[in-house]
Amino acid sequence: MKKHETKHGFELIESREIKEIKTIAHRYKHLKSGAELIHYACEDNNKAFMVAFKTIPEDDTGCPHILEHSVLNGSKNFPSKNTFMELIKGSMNTFINAMTSSDTTMYPIASTNSKDFVNLMRVYMDAVFFPKIYTEPNILNQEGWHYELTSEDAELNYRGVVYNEMKGAFSSPESIISRKCMHAQFPDSPYGFESGGDPEAIPELSYGKFLDFHTKYYHPSNSKISLYGDLDADEAMALLDDEYLKHFSDPGQSISFPLQKPFGKPKHLEIDYPIDEQKDAAGQYYLALNWTYGSVTDTYLPLALDLLVEILMRTPASPLKKAIRESGLAQDSYATADNEILQPTISLVCKQVKQEDIEPLAKLIKSELKHLAKEGLDKKLVEAVLNSREFFLREAQIQRFPKGLYYIMSTTGAWQHGGDPLATLAFEPLLAEMRKGLTEPYFEKLIEDVLLNNKHASQILFKPVPGLIAVQDAKTTAKLKTMKAGMSKAEISELVKFNKDLTAWQEEIPTEEELEKIPLLSLEDMNPNASLYPVDVEKAVDYTLLKHEVVANGIVYLKAYFDLAHAEEVDLPWLRIYTYLVGWMNSQNYGFGERSNEIDTHTGGISLMLDMFNSYQDPDYIMPKFVIKAKAVKDKVGKMMELAAEFAMKPMFDDHERIKTLIRELKAKVEASMMHGGFQVAVTRMLSPMSQLHHWKDITGGLGFYHFLVDLAAKLDTGIDHVIEQLEAVKRTCFTKQNLIISITSDKEAIAVTLPQLGILLQPVANEVYEPVENHYALRNFNEGIYAPVQVQFCAKGGNFFRKGYSYSGKLLVLNSIISNNYLYQELRVKGGAYGAMSSFTPSGYQYFASYRDPNLPETLETYNTVADFLRSFSCSKREMDKYIIGEISNLDYPNTPEMLGTKADEDYITGFLAQDRQQIRDEVLSTKVEDIRAYADMVEAIMSKNHFAVFGSEAKVKDNATLFNGITPLFKTEGV
Ligand SMILES: [Zn+2]
């Protein structure tokens, strides 16, 4: 096809080969509707599609975000209320979701199955252009917000899925800070509004404004459509034209995004943020520095800014990070480059600072930047950062995320704002430009222009306010109380009726006819055979070798699994601390910065992890291991081995001050992850009293570990000798040849090149043999309530079904989907207003039900008790059942990167999971019947009747329900107990 020729209403604007990603990109414009489309023609079988709209927030009500949720609740041709959930249940997708950024709403999908791909594309196009929101106001009530009043004398509340999702998002300090920084940098631009929705403002969104927003922004002329992969583009474009685009006319007025005028001088602001009521506010200040510069449409700038942040802050050799850390003025620090918004913005955040240290810290950062701009950056560091980025771009493997969507999404910023979308994908010229930084003061000039002489900048002091959440809550409660007091009797009963009607609407089951409109593959389309993971096992004198021959484009993936069966439980937290410290300590032959540069220059990354496996046959048999992970192109394998050994096994623990600083930093990081991951905290702590595995996970990465670090940090100054002793013991005793497993994943030829060089890695490995420790785990009956300054709950309940006489089966995967995507989704999210609901049945016999960002507590625990009754009377058509089965087969068949193939095969070997086990599970999934699901009612009832649960949530909710718990644990325990 030639330029300006048309097909299916699309005019070809240009075709460009992008060698870097083995693609030919064709850009089109749909003449009648004004839609733009890019088709990426390539051989990748994991096909991707996305339709995106520029959505400009006009206030803080979160209208773009609420609309993103709402359009997926039924449309003209697919009228079922839960279209999105139906697709989750029963499609072969490798990705399906929707997301709202500060200027764009995106609807991406991916699938390896051609028929499925077309189905998903059609459902998504229908949803965005013909949603049912115009005829069904209850969609906004449910997804956005509504007044909840269950009876005349009940309390008046706000409810809604996005309302609760955002209350959760506004619960973590880091999330609050990044939002407020953005608003501060853009006071007169739409970026100054909260596109996700500020819980305080969400209730101001009216139905009329909501519909207007859709009419204005969800028009094809404001849409960008992407098609990627080995697909029939002709068929796809015909469908897009015929069923959707040709029904719209381009109004000829494009929606532009207003610019923020730069400031006359940098701003200084002070903003409050909530901390725990009992927590001491001293030392809890945050300092944020923000700089806005240039435009996303600049070809080189967005990448250059990201690399600048990497150079300054993100590697062990980064000079600004080092200066902040060594000053001891902040417990942790990080920086981000938001380079996809119209006006790219860098933010630097210093965490947990004393008030009197704020100014010295700001001065230190400025003087360090001045120094770097004047004296120049270490060119070895610049080279290391550039090589590391180049490795990432060439490898082009992202775990569990379709490559095509990664490419499509990385074009969005430039495309939305009128730049060249394809420029970011053709990365050779970009890297060539960045390499100027090796010989010229390229990044130094950016430091001058962006960070030193830039007036569009702000310095924000975040001031901790103990109990601020309670104050906000009380304000909302009072407001609602006054509102109810001012309502007439008639108004009150009208509102109660409104709530009854809403619940009745939510409980309406979609008709068979509605459901059948959602296209479905048939079971016959499913491959009956489980995938095989190639492994070739060889026993060498010093280790077991696992070879995985795959197509890996010359990249070698190495893993070394060191057995830790001799580690006592009290040692485990130290093992985890060791893995954090090694990256930042000098080692026998290198300074830590120098070593980090060598690693980035020559390899694709080296890391050390503490991992826990359990035997498939005997799940109580747990195998903790140290895992060294490394990857490099085959010519660099020798260097990789040397650096991996150096990194993991030869650290020097002689710099006591740095060790103290790093332990405090680790504490700050784990604290942030607790505040972020309430769901994980609740599930792990619920299972800990009955599972050694979960108890160990807790003390090496969960709340138990956090509390260990709090105690340790408090006595660091007096107890540093003990710390050093522990770390030296780990180094001495944890890298031995005992049960050592080495795994290599690569092409045949690259494996052959790698094998003779293994000796370099093994050279420092000890020969000592240690007796394995016998761990006796005492089960406890303990229901725990955990509280923190958060505004939502995470409620987990579960147990062990092996102990109830049941065994693992593939049918549990189908059961799990039915419970979480059907019953819990309906009860906890649709009706309860929680953002999410999950369940799990693991091959080790553990089970949980859990809610995510949940406004409720006892009500949710009570819901779990009704699951058994739901199962007992469960019924569905053959088509419905096929849908659940297809969804689970899709999960089992998720396409693996070469690295993932190797990792899975290693896990199989270590846990004793055989190819026939995988086939058996698949057979069980494929043969699941309604009766099987019903038969599990007894099992679920037996587990629930043990009444074992844990909740992570707000202080008020947890304390109000104190009688439910055997113990209440504050997340922030008093330091130094
Ligand atoms: Zn959302």
PDB file of N, CA and C and ligand atoms in Angstrom, residues 65-66 68-69 98 100 161-162 165-166 829 835, ligand 1:
ATOM      1  N   HIS A  65     -11.073   8.612  35.922  1.00  0.00           N
ATOM      2  CA  HIS A  65     -10.859   7.290  36.518  1.00  0.00           C
ATOM      3  C   HIS A  65     -12.190   6.535  36.681  1.00  0.00           C
ATOM      4  N   ILE A  66     -13.212   7.265  37.156  1.00  0.00           N
ATOM      5  CA  ILE A  66     -14.515   6.623  37.374  1.00  0.00           C
ATOM      6  C   ILE A  66     -15.101   6.176  36.031  1.00  0.00           C
ATOM      7  N   GLU A  68     -13.338   5.312  33.433  1.00  0.00           N
ATOM      8  CA  GLU A  68     -12.556   4.144  33.013  1.00  0.00           C
ATOM      9  C   GLU A  68     -13.185   2.864  33.573  1.00  0.00           C
ATOM     10  N   HIS A  69     -13.567   2.901  34.850  1.00  0.00           N
ATOM     11  CA  HIS A  69     -14.242   1.734  35.441  1.00  0.00           C
ATOM     12  C   HIS A  69     -15.602   1.513  34.792  1.00  0.00           C
ATOM     13  N   ALA A  98      -7.496  -1.765  32.354  1.00  0.00           N
ATOM     14  CA  ALA A  98      -7.739  -0.410  31.887  1.00  0.00           C
ATOM     15  C   ALA A  98      -7.064   0.475  32.904  1.00  0.00           C
ATOM     16  N   THR A 100      -5.913   4.762  34.094  1.00  0.00           N
ATOM     17  CA  THR A 100      -6.039   6.199  33.912  1.00  0.00           C
ATOM     18  C   THR A 100      -4.761   6.863  34.395  1.00  0.00           C
ATOM     19  N   VAL A 161     -16.729   1.988  44.460  1.00  0.00           N
ATOM     20  CA  VAL A 161     -15.488   1.251  44.237  1.00  0.00           C
ATOM     21  C   VAL A 161     -14.305   2.208  44.112  1.00  0.00           C
ATOM     22  N   VAL A 162     -14.424   3.227  43.258  1.00  0.00           N
ATOM     23  CA  VAL A 162     -13.302   4.160  43.088  1.00  0.00           C
ATOM     24  C   VAL A 162     -13.097   4.976  44.368  1.00  0.00           C
ATOM     25  N   GLU A 165     -11.078   2.721  46.413  1.00  0.00           N
ATOM     26  CA  GLU A 165      -9.762   2.517  45.810  1.00  0.00           C
ATOM     27  C   GLU A 165      -8.876   3.728  46.134  1.00  0.00           C
ATOM     28  N   MET A 166      -9.430   4.931  45.993  1.00  0.00           N
ATOM     29  CA  MET A 166      -8.627   6.136  46.197  1.00  0.00           C
ATOM     30  C   MET A 166      -8.370   6.408  47.676  1.00  0.00           C
ATOM     31  N   ARG A 829     -17.077  -6.426  46.351  1.00  0.00           N
ATOM     32  CA  ARG A 829     -16.784  -5.242  45.530  1.00  0.00           C
ATOM     33  C   ARG A 829     -18.088  -4.569  45.087  1.00  0.00           C
ATOM     34  N   TYR A 835     -12.385  -2.381  46.906  1.00  0.00           N
ATOM     35  CA  TYR A 835     -11.797  -2.267  45.583  1.00  0.00           C
ATOM     36  C   TYR A 835     -11.552  -3.651  44.987  1.00  0.00           C
TER      37      TYR A 835
HETATM   38 ZN    ZN B   1      -9.359   2.067  39.475  1.00  0.00          ZN
END
